[in-house]
Amino acid sequence: MKCFNSRAKYNNIDALQYAKQASNLAEKTGNSERKAKSYYEMALLTLTPELQKQSLIFTNKAYEEPYTKQNIPLQARIKELKFYNYSMLGLTSQSMKELFGAVKLLENRTDGDSERTITSIYGNIGNYYQTENKLDSAAYYYKKIYNLVKGFSKEIQAIRLPECYLAMGDVFRERKMQDSALYYYQKSYQFKIKHKNPSVFMEYICFGDYYKAEKENQKALNFYLKSLDNIKESKVNIEPYLFVYEEISSIYGILGNKQLQNEYQEKYNQKIRDANELKIKNTEKALNIILKDNESQLKESQKRIYLWISLCVLALFISLLFIYRTLRNKLKQKESEINQVTTHLEQKEKIISEKNEETKELQQKINDAYNEVINLAQNNDPAFYFRFLEVYPEFQTKMLKEFPGLRNSELILCAYTYLGFTIKDVAEYTYKSVNTVRNRKQNLRKKFNIPTEQDMGIWLRELINPNQEN
């Protein structure tokens, strides 16, 4: 409950802390339901490009729990999490496969949990079709949500119906059917006012977008300003809505007020910088929460190892004492006892030999992982970048910390370069022209401010592994 309440207030770090505590308690008691739910929450709370590896780990842990195998709505929500993760990796076909797989799990179920879950999934499908400009398909799924929500409780309707109205309004606005768009925006606003819901900033933003498209810039400006005030009053995380500052700056420019145009542009730039700094701090805090728990588990494991070693030493001491007394009292058994000692030595040598073999196997696995990444790159396999991050987990974190805003395609090109592939290699493996790859690489050199004489691959390896010789 503490985790849910913190997440509802957009305090994701506290929520992650509570979820981690819940998972620790659940693991101690062996409660599969609580483990599954806490893993799900942690997967949701680490769903960012910086923490995506952790999100995938928690997603898989949640999916493997016995409780999840019996809970169809939870299985569907986990598939929805996989959709988000695959989308961030640019694996569109795989991400949509997860969404439609979730629909298949839920479409014939009539329990409240399943219906509430499928409305979220329909919303993601609708959003996908809308971004692909397949507006009829998007409207079809928004309508399905609307028909389901009408049967929900009034409390849930108060949240979900306005979302449906706004989504439908956006579809009509993209169709250039402005009157129909305004109708649905007003319907959402009136519904919230009727149900005394003071959080109407999304409606104000939609009104602003509508009037801006209609060239009624003063009206658009008034609604954008109202949206910022309402966001503050509602105590909502403003980060997803920072674009409003840029819209306001743009309209002030159209209206000829350069002072306020520059003022709001600077506010936008500053808030983007603040958001990036906060994101870095929160990522570090989140990693510390996860790593701190891992350190605790490691310490517990070490304690058990030390105890085991102490018991072995004690047992060995007792054995040697017994051997000493036996040798002293029974000289005739000397040969037999010497044979026993020889046997012990042979066993130890065998253990040492086995450990050496294990070390060789481990080194071979490391080499195999590197070769696997190379093969995936050469085959232009979609799994290349995901596997690359598993082998070089610090790569994306350091790149995004130094250069926030890098696109996934830019990170993948950096990964090829980091591995030592030439422009010709990358062009061949990714089925692009040499000039295309050369231009993209040159743009990255400019963005990273790499000296002309510096090899980009060496520069990247020095950035990611500053203490490692190339």
Coordinates of C-alpha atoms in Angstrom, one line a residue:
M1 CA 0.0 0.0 0.0
K2 CA 2.9 2.4 0.8
C3 CA 4.4 1.6 -2.6
F4 CA 1.1 2.3 -4.4
N5 CA 0.5 5.6 -2.5
S6 CA 4.0 6.8 -3.2
R7 CA 3.7 5.9 -6.9
A8 CA 0.3 7.7 -7.1
K9 CA 2.1 10.8 -5.8
Y10 CA 4.9 10.4 -8.4
N11 CA 7.4 9.7 -5.7
N12 CA 8.9 6.7 -7.5
I13 CA 12.1 6.5 -5.4
D14 CA 10.2 6.0 -2.2
A15 CA 7.8 3.6 -4.0
L16 CA 10.8 1.5 -5.2
Q17 CA 12.2 1.4 -1.7
Y18 CA 8.8 0.1 -0.4
A19 CA 8.5 -2.4 -3.2
K20 CA 12.0 -3.7 -2.5
Q21 CA 11.2 -4.0 1.2
A22 CA 8.0 -5.9 0.3
S23 CA 9.9 -8.3 -2.0
N24 CA 12.5 -9.0 0.8
L25 CA 9.7 -9.9 3.2
A26 CA 7.9 -12.0 0.6
E27 CA 11.1 -13.9 -0.2
K28 CA 11.7 -14.6 3.4
T29 CA 8.2 -16.0 3.9
G30 CA 8.0 -17.6 0.5
N31 CA 4.8 -15.8 -0.4
S32 CA 4.5 -16.1 -4.2
E33 CA 1.7 -13.6 -4.5
R34 CA 3.5 -10.9 -2.7
K35 CA 6.7 -11.7 -4.6
A36 CA 5.0 -11.5 -7.9
K37 CA 3.3 -8.2 -7.1
S38 CA 6.4 -6.6 -5.6
Y39 CA 8.5 -7.7 -8.6
Y40 CA 5.8 -6.2 -10.9
E41 CA 5.9 -2.9 -9.1
M42 CA 9.8 -2.8 -9.2
A43 CA 9.7 -3.6 -13.0
L44 CA 7.2 -0.7 -13.4
L45 CA 9.2 1.7 -11.3
T46 CA 12.5 1.0 -13.2
L47 CA 10.9 1.3 -16.6
T48 CA 13.3 3.9 -17.9
P49 CA 16.1 3.8 -20.6
E50 CA 18.7 4.1 -17.8
L51 CA 17.2 1.2 -15.7
Q52 CA 15.7 -0.9 -18.5
K53 CA 18.0 -4.0 -17.7
Q54 CA 16.7 -4.0 -14.1
S55 CA 13.1 -3.6 -15.4
L56 CA 13.5 -6.6 -17.6
I57 CA 15.0 -8.7 -14.8
F58 CA 12.1 -7.8 -12.4
T59 CA 9.6 -8.4 -15.2
N60 CA 10.9 -11.9 -15.8
K61 CA 11.0 -12.7 -12.1
A62 CA 7.4 -11.6 -11.7
Y63 CA 6.4 -13.8 -14.7
E64 CA 8.1 -16.9 -13.3
E65 CA 6.3 -16.8 -10.0
P66 CA 3.7 -19.6 -9.5
Y67 CA 1.1 -17.0 -8.5
T68 CA 1.5 -15.3 -11.8
K69 CA 0.8 -18.6 -13.7
Q70 CA -2.7 -18.7 -12.0
N71 CA -3.5 -14.9 -12.3
I72 CA -4.4 -14.1 -15.9
P73 CA -4.8 -10.3 -15.5
L74 CA -1.3 -10.1 -13.9
Q75 CA 0.1 -12.1 -16.9
A76 CA -1.5 -9.6 -19.2
R77 CA -0.1 -6.6 -17.3
I78 CA 3.4 -8.2 -17.4
K79 CA 3.0 -8.5 -21.2
E80 CA 2.1 -4.8 -21.2
L81 CA 5.4 -4.2 -19.4
K82 CA 7.3 -6.2 -22.0
F83 CA 5.6 -4.0 -24.6
Y84 CA 7.0 -0.9 -23.0
N85 CA 10.5 -2.4 -22.8
Y86 CA 10.5 -3.7 -26.4
S87 CA 9.2 -0.3 -27.6
M88 CA 12.1 1.5 -25.9
L89 CA 14.4 -0.9 -27.7
G90 CA 12.8 -0.1 -31.0
L91 CA 11.4 -3.7 -31.4
T92 CA 8.0 -2.6 -32.7
S93 CA 6.8 -5.9 -34.0
Q94 CA 7.8 -7.8 -30.8
S95 CA 6.2 -5.1 -28.6
M96 CA 2.9 -5.3 -30.5
K97 CA 3.0 -9.1 -30.3
E98 CA 3.0 -8.8 -26.5
L99 CA 0.0 -6.4 -26.5
F100 CA -2.1 -8.6 -28.8
G101 CA -1.0 -11.6 -26.7
A102 CA -2.4 -9.8 -23.6
V103 CA -5.6 -9.2 -25.5
K104 CA -5.9 -12.8 -26.3
L105 CA -5.6 -13.7 -22.6
L106 CA -8.3 -11.3 -21.5
E107 CA -10.8 -10.8 -24.3
N108 CA -13.3 -13.5 -23.1
R109 CA -13.0 -12.7 -19.4
T110 CA -15.7 -10.6 -17.7
D111 CA -14.2 -10.1 -14.2
G112 CA -13.5 -6.5 -13.2
D113 CA -9.7 -6.9 -12.9
S114 CA -9.5 -8.3 -16.5
E115 CA -11.7 -5.6 -17.9
R116 CA -9.8 -2.8 -16.2
T117 CA -6.5 -4.3 -17.5
I118 CA -7.7 -4.7 -21.1
T119 CA -8.8 -1.1 -21.3
S120 CA -5.2 0.0 -20.6
I121 CA -4.0 -2.4 -23.3
Y122 CA -6.6 -1.2 -25.8
G123 CA -5.4 2.3 -25.0
N124 CA -1.8 1.4 -25.9
I125 CA -2.9 -0.3 -29.1
G126 CA -5.0 2.8 -30.0
N127 CA -2.0 5.0 -29.3
Y128 CA 0.2 2.9 -31.6
Y129 CA -2.3 3.1 -34.4
Q130 CA -2.7 6.9 -33.9
T131 CA 1.1 7.4 -34.1
E132 CA 1.1 5.3 -37.3
N133 CA -1.7 7.6 -38.6
K134 CA -4.1 4.7 -38.8
L135 CA -6.9 6.8 -37.3
D136 CA -9.8 4.4 -38.1
S137 CA -8.1 1.6 -36.2
A138 CA -7.2 4.0 -33.3
A139 CA -10.8 5.1 -33.0
Y140 CA -12.0 1.5 -33.1
Y141 CA -9.9 0.7 -29.9
Y142 CA -10.8 3.9 -28.2
K143 CA -14.5 3.0 -28.8
K144 CA -13.9 -0.4 -27.3
I145 CA -12.5 1.2 -24.1
Y146 CA -15.5 3.5 -23.9
N147 CA -18.0 0.6 -24.1
L148 CA -16.2 -1.2 -21.4
V149 CA -15.8 1.8 -19.1
K150 CA -19.5 2.5 -19.2
G151 CA -20.0 -0.7 -17.2
F152 CA -17.5 0.2 -14.5
S153 CA -18.1 1.8 -11.1
K154 CA -18.7 5.5 -11.0
E155 CA -15.3 6.0 -9.3
I156 CA -13.5 4.3 -12.2
Q157 CA -15.7 6.0 -14.8
A158 CA -14.7 9.4 -13.3
I159 CA -11.1 8.6 -14.2
R160 CA -11.4 6.6 -17.5
L161 CA -14.2 8.3 -19.4
P162 CA -12.5 11.7 -19.7
E163 CA -9.4 9.8 -21.0
C164 CA -11.6 8.2 -23.7
Y165 CA -13.2 11.6 -24.6
L166 CA -9.7 13.2 -25.0
A167 CA -8.4 10.3 -27.1
M168 CA -11.4 10.5 -29.4
G169 CA -10.9 14.3 -29.6
D170 CA -7.3 13.9 -30.6
V171 CA -8.3 11.4 -33.4
F172 CA -10.8 13.9 -34.8
R173 CA -8.3 16.7 -34.6
E174 CA -5.7 14.7 -36.6
R175 CA -8.5 14.1 -39.1
K176 CA -8.9 17.9 -39.4
M177 CA -12.4 17.6 -38.0
Q178 CA -12.0 20.4 -35.5
D179 CA -15.7 20.7 -34.5
S180 CA -15.9 17.1 -33.5
A181 CA -12.6 17.4 -31.7
L182 CA -13.8 20.3 -29.7
Y183 CA -17.0 18.5 -28.9
Y184 CA -15.1 15.6 -27.2
Y185 CA -12.7 18.0 -25.4
Q186 CA -15.7 19.9 -24.0
K187 CA -17.4 16.6 -23.1
S188 CA -14.3 15.6 -21.0
Y189 CA -14.1 19.0 -19.3
Q190 CA -17.8 19.1 -18.5
F191 CA -17.7 15.5 -17.1
K192 CA -14.9 16.4 -14.7
I193 CA -16.7 19.6 -13.6
K194 CA -19.9 17.6 -13.0
H195 CA -18.1 15.1 -10.9
K196 CA -16.0 17.8 -9.1
N197 CA -12.7 16.6 -10.4
P198 CA -10.4 19.7 -10.1
S199 CA -7.6 18.2 -12.2
V200 CA -8.5 19.5 -15.7
F201 CA -5.0 20.5 -17.0
M202 CA -5.2 17.9 -19.8
E203 CA -8.4 19.4 -21.1
Y204 CA -6.9 22.9 -20.9
I205 CA -3.9 21.6 -23.0
C206 CA -6.3 20.1 -25.6
F207 CA -8.3 23.4 -25.8
G208 CA -4.9 25.2 -26.3
D209 CA -4.0 22.8 -29.1
Y210 CA -7.4 23.2 -30.7
Y211 CA -7.4 27.0 -30.6
K212 CA -3.8 27.2 -31.8
A213 CA -4.7 25.1 -34.8
E214 CA -7.6 27.5 -35.4
K215 CA -5.2 30.5 -35.3
E216 CA -7.0 31.9 -32.2
N217 CA -3.7 32.4 -30.5
Q218 CA -4.8 34.5 -27.5
K219 CA -7.4 31.8 -26.5
A220 CA -4.8 29.1 -27.0
L221 CA -2.4 31.1 -24.8
N222 CA -5.0 31.5 -22.0
F223 CA -5.7 27.8 -21.9
Y224 CA -2.0 26.8 -21.9
L225 CA -1.4 29.2 -19.0
K226 CA -4.4 27.8 -17.2
S227 CA -3.0 24.2 -17.7
L228 CA 0.2 25.2 -15.9
D229 CA -1.7 26.7 -13.0
N230 CA -3.9 23.6 -12.7
I231 CA -0.9 21.2 -12.9
K232 CA 0.6 23.1 -9.9
E233 CA -2.7 23.0 -8.0
S234 CA -3.1 19.3 -8.7
K235 CA 0.4 18.6 -7.5
V236 CA 1.1 16.5 -10.6
N237 CA 4.6 15.7 -11.9
I238 CA 5.1 18.4 -14.5
E239 CA 7.9 16.7 -16.4
P240 CA 5.6 15.0 -19.1
Y241 CA 4.0 18.4 -19.8
L242 CA 7.1 20.6 -20.1
F243 CA 6.2 21.1 -23.8
V244 CA 3.5 23.5 -22.6
Y245 CA 6.2 26.1 -21.8
E246 CA 7.5 25.8 -25.4
E247 CA 4.0 26.2 -26.8
I248 CA 3.5 29.3 -24.7
S249 CA 6.8 30.7 -25.8
S250 CA 5.8 30.0 -29.5
I251 CA 2.5 31.8 -29.1
Y252 CA 4.1 34.8 -27.5
G253 CA 6.4 34.9 -30.5
I254 CA 3.5 34.9 -32.8
L255 CA 1.8 37.7 -30.8
G256 CA 5.0 39.7 -31.0
N257 CA 5.9 39.7 -27.3
K258 CA 9.6 38.8 -27.6
Q259 CA 10.3 39.3 -23.9
L260 CA 7.8 36.7 -22.7
Q261 CA 8.7 34.5 -25.6
N262 CA 12.3 34.4 -24.4
E263 CA 11.2 34.1 -20.8
Y264 CA 9.1 31.0 -21.4
Q265 CA 11.7 29.5 -23.7
E266 CA 14.3 29.9 -20.9
K267 CA 11.8 28.4 -18.4
Y268 CA 11.4 25.4 -20.7
N269 CA 15.2 25.0 -21.2
Q270 CA 15.8 25.3 -17.4
K271 CA 13.1 22.8 -16.5
I272 CA 14.5 20.4 -19.1
R273 CA 17.9 20.7 -17.5
D274 CA 16.4 20.3 -14.0
A275 CA 14.5 17.2 -15.2
N276 CA 17.6 15.7 -16.6
E277 CA 19.6 16.3 -13.4
L278 CA 16.8 14.9 -11.4
K279 CA 16.6 11.9 -13.6
I280 CA 20.3 11.2 -13.1
K281 CA 20.0 11.6 -9.3
N282 CA 16.9 9.3 -9.2
T283 CA 18.6 6.7 -11.4
E284 CA 21.6 6.7 -9.0
K285 CA 19.2 6.4 -6.0
A286 CA 17.3 3.6 -7.6
L287 CA 20.5 1.7 -8.4
N288 CA 21.7 2.2 -4.9
I289 CA 18.4 0.8 -3.5
I290 CA 18.9 -2.3 -5.7
L291 CA 22.6 -2.6 -5.2
K292 CA 22.3 -2.1 -1.4
D293 CA 20.0 -5.0 -1.2
N294 CA 22.3 -7.1 -3.3
E295 CA 25.2 -6.2 -1.0
S296 CA 23.2 -7.3 2.0
Q297 CA 22.5 -10.6 0.3
L298 CA 26.2 -11.0 -0.6
K299 CA 27.2 -10.3 3.0
E300 CA 24.7 -12.9 4.2
S301 CA 26.2 -15.3 1.7
Q302 CA 29.7 -14.5 2.9
K303 CA 28.8 -15.1 6.5
R304 CA 27.5 -18.6 5.6
I305 CA 30.7 -19.3 3.7
Y306 CA 32.8 -18.2 6.6
L307 CA 30.8 -20.3 9.0
W308 CA 31.1 -23.3 6.7
I309 CA 34.9 -22.7 6.5
S310 CA 35.2 -22.4 10.3
L311 CA 33.3 -25.7 10.7
C312 CA 35.5 -27.4 8.2
V313 CA 38.6 -26.1 9.9
L314 CA 37.3 -27.3 13.2
A315 CA 36.4 -30.7 11.7
L316 CA 39.9 -30.9 10.2
F317 CA 41.5 -30.1 13.5
I318 CA 39.6 -32.7 15.3
S319 CA 40.4 -35.2 12.5
L320 CA 44.1 -34.4 12.8
L321 CA 44.0 -34.8 16.5
F322 CA 42.3 -38.1 16.2
I323 CA 45.0 -39.2 13.7
Y324 CA 47.8 -38.1 15.9
R325 CA 46.5 -40.1 18.9
T326 CA 45.8 -43.1 16.6
L327 CA 49.4 -42.9 15.3
R328 CA 50.8 -42.6 18.7
N329 CA 48.8 -45.5 20.2
K330 CA 48.7 -47.8 17.2
L331 CA 52.0 -47.7 15.3
K332 CA 51.0 -50.8 13.5
Q333 CA 48.3 -48.9 11.7
K334 CA 50.9 -46.4 10.4
E335 CA 50.8 -47.6 6.8
S336 CA 47.0 -47.5 6.7
E337 CA 46.9 -44.0 8.1
I338 CA 49.5 -42.8 5.6
N339 CA 47.3 -44.1 2.8
Q340 CA 44.4 -42.2 4.2
V341 CA 46.5 -38.9 4.2
T342 CA 47.5 -39.7 0.6
T343 CA 43.9 -40.2 -0.4
H344 CA 43.0 -36.8 1.2
L345 CA 45.8 -35.1 -0.8
E346 CA 44.6 -36.7 -4.0
Q347 CA 41.1 -35.5 -3.4
K348 CA 42.4 -31.9 -2.8
E349 CA 44.4 -32.1 -6.0
K350 CA 41.3 -33.2 -7.8
I351 CA 39.3 -30.3 -6.4
I352 CA 42.1 -27.9 -7.5
S353 CA 42.0 -29.4 -11.0
E354 CA 38.3 -29.1 -11.1
K355 CA 38.5 -25.4 -10.1
N356 CA 41.1 -24.8 -12.8
E357 CA 38.7 -26.3 -15.3
E358 CA 35.9 -24.1 -14.0
T359 CA 38.1 -21.1 -14.5
K360 CA 38.8 -22.1 -18.1
E361 CA 35.1 -22.6 -18.7
L362 CA 34.3 -19.2 -17.3
Q363 CA 36.9 -17.5 -19.6
Q364 CA 35.4 -19.5 -22.5
K365 CA 31.9 -18.2 -21.6
I366 CA 33.2 -14.6 -21.6
N367 CA 34.8 -15.2 -25.0
D368 CA 31.6 -16.8 -26.3
A369 CA 29.5 -13.8 -25.1
Y370 CA 31.8 -11.4 -27.0
N371 CA 31.7 -13.6 -30.1
E372 CA 27.9 -13.8 -29.8
V373 CA 27.6 -10.0 -29.8
I374 CA 29.9 -9.8 -32.8
N375 CA 27.8 -12.4 -34.7
L376 CA 24.5 -10.7 -33.8
A377 CA 26.0 -7.4 -35.1
Q378 CA 27.2 -9.0 -38.3
N379 CA 23.8 -10.6 -38.9
N380 CA 21.9 -7.3 -38.1
D381 CA 20.0 -9.3 -35.5
P382 CA 17.4 -7.2 -33.6
A383 CA 18.7 -8.7 -30.4
F384 CA 22.2 -7.3 -31.0
Y385 CA 21.9 -4.2 -28.9
F386 CA 20.0 -5.9 -26.0
R387 CA 22.7 -8.6 -25.8
F388 CA 25.4 -5.9 -26.2
L389 CA 24.1 -4.2 -23.1
E390 CA 24.2 -7.4 -21.1
V391 CA 27.9 -7.9 -22.0
Y392 CA 28.7 -4.2 -21.5
P393 CA 26.1 -3.0 -18.9
E394 CA 27.8 0.3 -18.2
F395 CA 27.7 1.5 -21.8
Q396 CA 24.2 3.0 -22.1
T397 CA 24.2 4.5 -18.6
K398 CA 27.5 6.4 -19.2
M399 CA 26.5 7.5 -22.7
L400 CA 23.2 8.9 -21.6
K401 CA 24.7 10.5 -18.6
E402 CA 27.3 12.3 -20.8
F403 CA 24.9 13.0 -23.7
P404 CA 21.2 12.9 -22.6
G405 CA 18.7 12.6 -25.4
L406 CA 20.7 10.2 -27.6
R407 CA 18.3 8.2 -29.8
N408 CA 18.3 4.4 -29.9
S409 CA 19.7 4.3 -33.4
E410 CA 22.6 6.6 -32.4
L411 CA 23.4 4.3 -29.4
I412 CA 23.4 1.3 -31.7
L413 CA 25.9 3.0 -34.1
C414 CA 28.1 3.8 -31.1
A415 CA 27.9 0.2 -30.1
Y416 CA 29.1 -1.0 -33.5
T417 CA 32.0 1.6 -33.3
Y418 CA 32.8 0.6 -29.7
L419 CA 33.3 -3.0 -31.0
G420 CA 35.8 -1.8 -33.6
F421 CA 33.6 -2.1 -36.8
T422 CA 34.6 0.2 -39.6
I423 CA 32.1 2.4 -41.6
K424 CA 32.2 -0.2 -44.4
D425 CA 31.5 -3.0 -41.9
V426 CA 28.5 -1.2 -40.4
A427 CA 27.1 -0.3 -43.9
E428 CA 27.4 -4.0 -44.9
Y429 CA 25.8 -5.4 -41.8
T430 CA 22.9 -2.9 -41.5
Y431 CA 22.2 -2.8 -45.3
K432 CA 22.8 0.9 -45.5
S433 CA 25.1 2.9 -47.9
V434 CA 28.6 3.7 -46.8
N435 CA 27.8 7.5 -47.2
T436 CA 24.8 7.2 -44.9
V437 CA 26.8 5.5 -42.2
R438 CA 29.7 7.9 -42.7
N439 CA 27.4 10.9 -42.3
R440 CA 25.7 9.5 -39.2
K441 CA 29.1 8.8 -37.7
Q442 CA 30.3 12.3 -38.6
N443 CA 27.3 13.8 -36.9
L444 CA 28.0 11.8 -33.8
R445 CA 31.6 13.0 -33.8
K446 CA 30.4 16.6 -33.9
K447 CA 27.9 16.0 -31.2
F448 CA 30.5 14.4 -29.0
N449 CA 33.1 17.0 -30.0
I450 CA 35.7 14.3 -30.9
P451 CA 39.0 15.8 -32.3
T452 CA 39.5 15.1 -36.0
E453 CA 42.7 13.1 -35.4
Q454 CA 41.0 10.9 -32.6
D455 CA 39.7 7.5 -33.5
M456 CA 36.0 7.4 -32.5
G457 CA 36.2 3.7 -31.4
I458 CA 39.2 4.4 -29.1
W459 CA 37.5 7.6 -27.8
L460 CA 34.3 5.6 -26.9
R461 CA 36.3 2.9 -25.1
E462 CA 38.2 5.5 -23.1
L463 CA 34.9 7.1 -22.2
I464 CA 33.2 3.9 -21.0
N465 CA 36.3 2.3 -19.5
P466 CA 38.7 5.2 -18.6
N467 CA 41.0 3.0 -16.5
Q468 CA 41.3 0.2 -19.1
E469 CA 44.1 0.2 -21.7
N470 CA 42.9 0.0 -25.3

